[in-house]
Amino acid sequence: QVQLVESGGGLVQPGGSLRLSCVASGSIFSFNTMGWYRQAPGKQRELVASIAPGGRTNYGDSVKGRFTISRDNAKDTVYLRMNSLKPEDTAVYYCNAKIPLMASSIAEFWGQGTQVTVSS
């Protein structure tokens, strides 16, 4: 059973920083594409950032230049460093794992989410 456990959310002032962590278990982490998504009240869940097994990254337009995703395969952990936070970054942030299976199929798993609130 794949489990994703996020941590690091909280309340931060505009312009501040946070680092989210997501520890994965139950899979071969280095094979997974890992990502962070977020969902604000009344809005659809959106991609924040993703990182492929080889390290290639992808970012949502609203966070480019401010957020950085990274992974430590030795620790089965993916991180999201968030700088220059804005009130519009307030959301529940979810860790996501896309795990390759046989026959080119993919299994997808989600963490329970961690709240990030940007407010003065």
PDB file of C-alpha atoms in Angstrom:
ATOM      1  CA  GLN A   1       0.000   0.000   0.000  1.00  0.00           C
ATOM      2  CA  VAL A   2       1.454   3.337  -1.062  1.00  0.00           C
ATOM      3  CA  GLN A   3       1.292   6.073   1.547  1.00  0.00           C
ATOM      4  CA  LEU A   4       2.201   9.731   1.205  1.00  0.00           C
ATOM      5  CA  VAL A   5       2.598  11.820   4.343  1.00  0.00           C
ATOM      6  CA  GLU A   6       2.944  15.597   4.022  1.00  0.00           C
ATOM      7  CA  SER A   7       4.278  18.024   6.580  1.00  0.00           C
ATOM      8  CA  GLY A   8       5.457  21.606   6.806  1.00  0.00           C
ATOM      9  CA  GLY A   9       2.296  23.606   6.241  1.00  0.00           C
ATOM     10  CA  GLY A  10       1.221  26.476   8.430  1.00  0.00           C
ATOM     11  CA  LEU A  11       0.558  30.179   8.688  1.00  0.00           C
ATOM     12  CA  VAL A  12       3.048  32.583   7.153  1.00  0.00           C
ATOM     13  CA  GLN A  13       3.062  36.290   6.388  1.00  0.00           C
ATOM     14  CA  PRO A  14       3.099  37.583   2.816  1.00  0.00           C
ATOM     15  CA  GLY A  15       6.627  37.506   1.466  1.00  0.00           C
ATOM     16  CA  GLY A  16       7.589  34.662   3.771  1.00  0.00           C
ATOM     17  CA  SER A  17       8.777  31.148   3.046  1.00  0.00           C
ATOM     18  CA  LEU A  18       7.794  27.588   3.860  1.00  0.00           C
ATOM     19  CA  ARG A  19       9.114  24.171   2.966  1.00  0.00           C
ATOM     20  CA  LEU A  20       6.744  21.269   2.515  1.00  0.00           C
ATOM     21  CA  SER A  21       7.902  17.662   2.747  1.00  0.00           C
ATOM     22  CA  CYS A  22       6.258  14.461   1.571  1.00  0.00           C
ATOM     23  CA  VAL A  23       7.548  11.063   2.602  1.00  0.00           C
ATOM     24  CA  ALA A  24       6.478   8.143   0.446  1.00  0.00           C
ATOM     25  CA  SER A  25       6.315   4.483   1.414  1.00  0.00           C
ATOM     26  CA  GLY A  26       5.207   1.306  -0.291  1.00  0.00           C
ATOM     27  CA  SER A  27       6.791   1.885  -3.701  1.00  0.00           C
ATOM     28  CA  ILE A  28      10.143   2.204  -5.429  1.00  0.00           C
ATOM     29  CA  PHE A  29      10.367   5.938  -4.914  1.00  0.00           C
ATOM     30  CA  SER A  30      13.047   6.619  -7.494  1.00  0.00           C
ATOM     31  CA  PHE A  31      10.762   5.338 -10.271  1.00  0.00           C
ATOM     32  CA  ASN A  32       7.922   7.700  -9.370  1.00  0.00           C
ATOM     33  CA  THR A  33       6.993  11.053 -10.796  1.00  0.00           C
ATOM     34  CA  MET A  34       6.259  13.148  -7.714  1.00  0.00           C
ATOM     35  CA  GLY A  35       4.237  16.313  -7.601  1.00  0.00           C
ATOM     36  CA  TRP A  36       2.540  18.933  -5.502  1.00  0.00           C
ATOM     37  CA  TYR A  37      -0.977  20.127  -6.204  1.00  0.00           C
ATOM     38  CA  ARG A  38      -3.090  22.663  -4.350  1.00  0.00           C
ATOM     39  CA  GLN A  39      -6.749  23.414  -3.922  1.00  0.00           C
ATOM     40  CA  ALA A  40      -8.162  26.671  -2.625  1.00  0.00           C
ATOM     41  CA  PRO A  41     -11.763  26.963  -1.403  1.00  0.00           C
ATOM     42  CA  GLY A  42     -14.164  27.047  -4.330  1.00  0.00           C
ATOM     43  CA  LYS A  43     -11.451  26.312  -6.881  1.00  0.00           C
ATOM     44  CA  GLN A  44     -10.281  23.255  -8.760  1.00  0.00           C
ATOM     45  CA  ARG A  45      -7.170  21.387  -7.733  1.00  0.00           C
ATOM     46  CA  GLU A  46      -4.198  22.632  -9.753  1.00  0.00           C
ATOM     47  CA  LEU A  47      -0.664  21.515 -10.415  1.00  0.00           C
ATOM     48  CA  VAL A  48       1.960  23.424  -8.456  1.00  0.00           C
ATOM     49  CA  ALA A  49       5.070  21.493  -9.478  1.00  0.00           C
ATOM     50  CA  SER A  50       6.227  18.041 -10.486  1.00  0.00           C
ATOM     51  CA  ILE A  51       9.545  16.256 -10.723  1.00  0.00           C
ATOM     52  CA  ALA A  52      10.270  13.245 -12.885  1.00  0.00           C
ATOM     53  CA  PRO A  53      12.496  10.314 -11.888  1.00  0.00           C
ATOM     54  CA  GLY A  54      15.400  11.845 -13.804  1.00  0.00           C
ATOM     55  CA  GLY A  55      14.942  15.216 -12.114  1.00  0.00           C
ATOM     56  CA  ARG A  56      13.142  17.136 -14.849  1.00  0.00           C
ATOM     57  CA  THR A  57      10.788  19.658 -13.259  1.00  0.00           C
ATOM     58  CA  ASN A  58       7.569  21.345 -14.283  1.00  0.00           C
ATOM     59  CA  TYR A  59       5.869  24.308 -12.591  1.00  0.00           C
ATOM     60  CA  GLY A  60       2.506  25.989 -12.695  1.00  0.00           C
ATOM     61  CA  ASP A  61       2.696  29.461 -14.202  1.00  0.00           C
ATOM     62  CA  SER A  62       1.667  31.192 -10.980  1.00  0.00           C
ATOM     63  CA  VAL A  63       4.590  29.795  -8.968  1.00  0.00           C
ATOM     64  CA  LYS A  64       7.443  29.896 -11.490  1.00  0.00           C
ATOM     65  CA  GLY A  65      10.463  31.649 -10.046  1.00  0.00           C
ATOM     66  CA  ARG A  66       9.120  31.450  -6.481  1.00  0.00           C
ATOM     67  CA  PHE A  67       8.716  27.740  -5.747  1.00  0.00           C
ATOM     68  CA  THR A  68      11.257  24.939  -6.125  1.00  0.00           C
ATOM     69  CA  ILE A  69      10.527  21.226  -6.120  1.00  0.00           C
ATOM     70  CA  SER A  70      13.248  18.729  -5.284  1.00  0.00           C
ATOM     71  CA  ARG A  71      13.569  15.099  -4.320  1.00  0.00           C
ATOM     72  CA  ASP A  72      15.849  12.958  -2.184  1.00  0.00           C
ATOM     73  CA  ASN A  73      15.574   9.390  -3.411  1.00  0.00           C
ATOM     74  CA  ALA A  74      17.655   8.108  -0.491  1.00  0.00           C
ATOM     75  CA  LYS A  75      14.991   9.433   1.884  1.00  0.00           C
ATOM     76  CA  ASP A  76      11.942   8.690  -0.290  1.00  0.00           C
ATOM     77  CA  THR A  77      11.045  12.338   0.110  1.00  0.00           C
ATOM     78  CA  VAL A  78       9.933  15.158  -2.150  1.00  0.00           C
ATOM     79  CA  TYR A  79      10.141  18.786  -1.073  1.00  0.00           C
ATOM     80  CA  LEU A  80       8.503  22.021  -2.104  1.00  0.00           C
ATOM     81  CA  ARG A  81      10.348  25.189  -1.185  1.00  0.00           C
ATOM     82  CA  MET A  82       7.996  28.158  -1.354  1.00  0.00           C
ATOM     83  CA  ASN A  83       9.434  31.670  -1.330  1.00  0.00           C
ATOM     84  CA  SER A  84       7.826  35.094  -1.713  1.00  0.00           C
ATOM     85  CA  LEU A  85       4.497  33.693  -0.642  1.00  0.00           C
ATOM     86  CA  LYS A  86       1.343  35.589  -1.549  1.00  0.00           C
ATOM     87  CA  PRO A  87      -2.163  35.464  -0.065  1.00  0.00           C
ATOM     88  CA  GLU A  88      -3.331  33.772  -3.266  1.00  0.00           C
ATOM     89  CA  ASP A  89      -1.028  30.846  -2.456  1.00  0.00           C
ATOM     90  CA  THR A  90      -3.359  29.973   0.412  1.00  0.00           C
ATOM     91  CA  ALA A  91      -4.662  26.456  -0.182  1.00  0.00           C
ATOM     92  CA  VAL A  92      -4.472  22.856   0.892  1.00  0.00           C
ATOM     93  CA  TYR A  93      -1.358  21.379  -0.684  1.00  0.00           C
ATOM     94  CA  TYR A  94      -1.411  17.719  -1.711  1.00  0.00           C
ATOM     95  CA  CYS A  95       1.477  15.420  -2.479  1.00  0.00           C
ATOM     96  CA  ASN A  96       0.989  13.238  -5.542  1.00  0.00           C
ATOM     97  CA  ALA A  97       2.774  10.138  -6.783  1.00  0.00           C
ATOM     98  CA  LYS A  98       2.489   8.645 -10.250  1.00  0.00           C
ATOM     99  CA  ILE A  99       3.861   5.133 -10.171  1.00  0.00           C
ATOM    100  CA  PRO A 100       4.663   3.293 -13.379  1.00  0.00           C
ATOM    101  CA  LEU A 101       3.133  -0.172 -13.700  1.00  0.00           C
ATOM    102  CA  MET A 102       3.436  -2.877 -16.292  1.00  0.00           C
ATOM    103  CA  ALA A 103       1.959  -2.307 -19.774  1.00  0.00           C
ATOM    104  CA  SER A 104       2.615   1.435 -19.615  1.00  0.00           C
ATOM    105  CA  SER A 105      -0.129   2.073 -17.099  1.00  0.00           C
ATOM    106  CA  ILE A 106       0.252   4.402 -14.127  1.00  0.00           C
ATOM    107  CA  ALA A 107      -1.116   4.224 -10.603  1.00  0.00           C
ATOM    108  CA  GLU A 108      -1.773   7.543  -8.888  1.00  0.00           C
ATOM    109  CA  PHE A 109      -1.793   8.224  -5.157  1.00  0.00           C
ATOM    110  CA  TRP A 110      -2.491  11.275  -3.007  1.00  0.00           C
ATOM    111  CA  GLY A 111      -1.501  12.447   0.426  1.00  0.00           C
ATOM    112  CA  GLN A 112      -3.977  13.765   2.967  1.00  0.00           C
ATOM    113  CA  GLY A 113      -3.035  17.388   2.353  1.00  0.00           C
ATOM    114  CA  THR A 114      -1.443  20.127   4.422  1.00  0.00           C
ATOM    115  CA  GLN A 115      -2.870  23.616   4.885  1.00  0.00           C
ATOM    116  CA  VAL A 116      -0.836  26.635   3.853  1.00  0.00           C
ATOM    117  CA  THR A 117      -2.231  30.024   4.850  1.00  0.00           C
ATOM    118  CA  VAL A 118      -0.576  33.262   3.767  1.00  0.00           C
ATOM    119  CA  SER A 119      -1.924  36.173   5.752  1.00  0.00           C
ATOM    120  CA  SER A 120      -0.799  39.162   7.746  1.00  0.00           C
TER     121      SER A 120
END
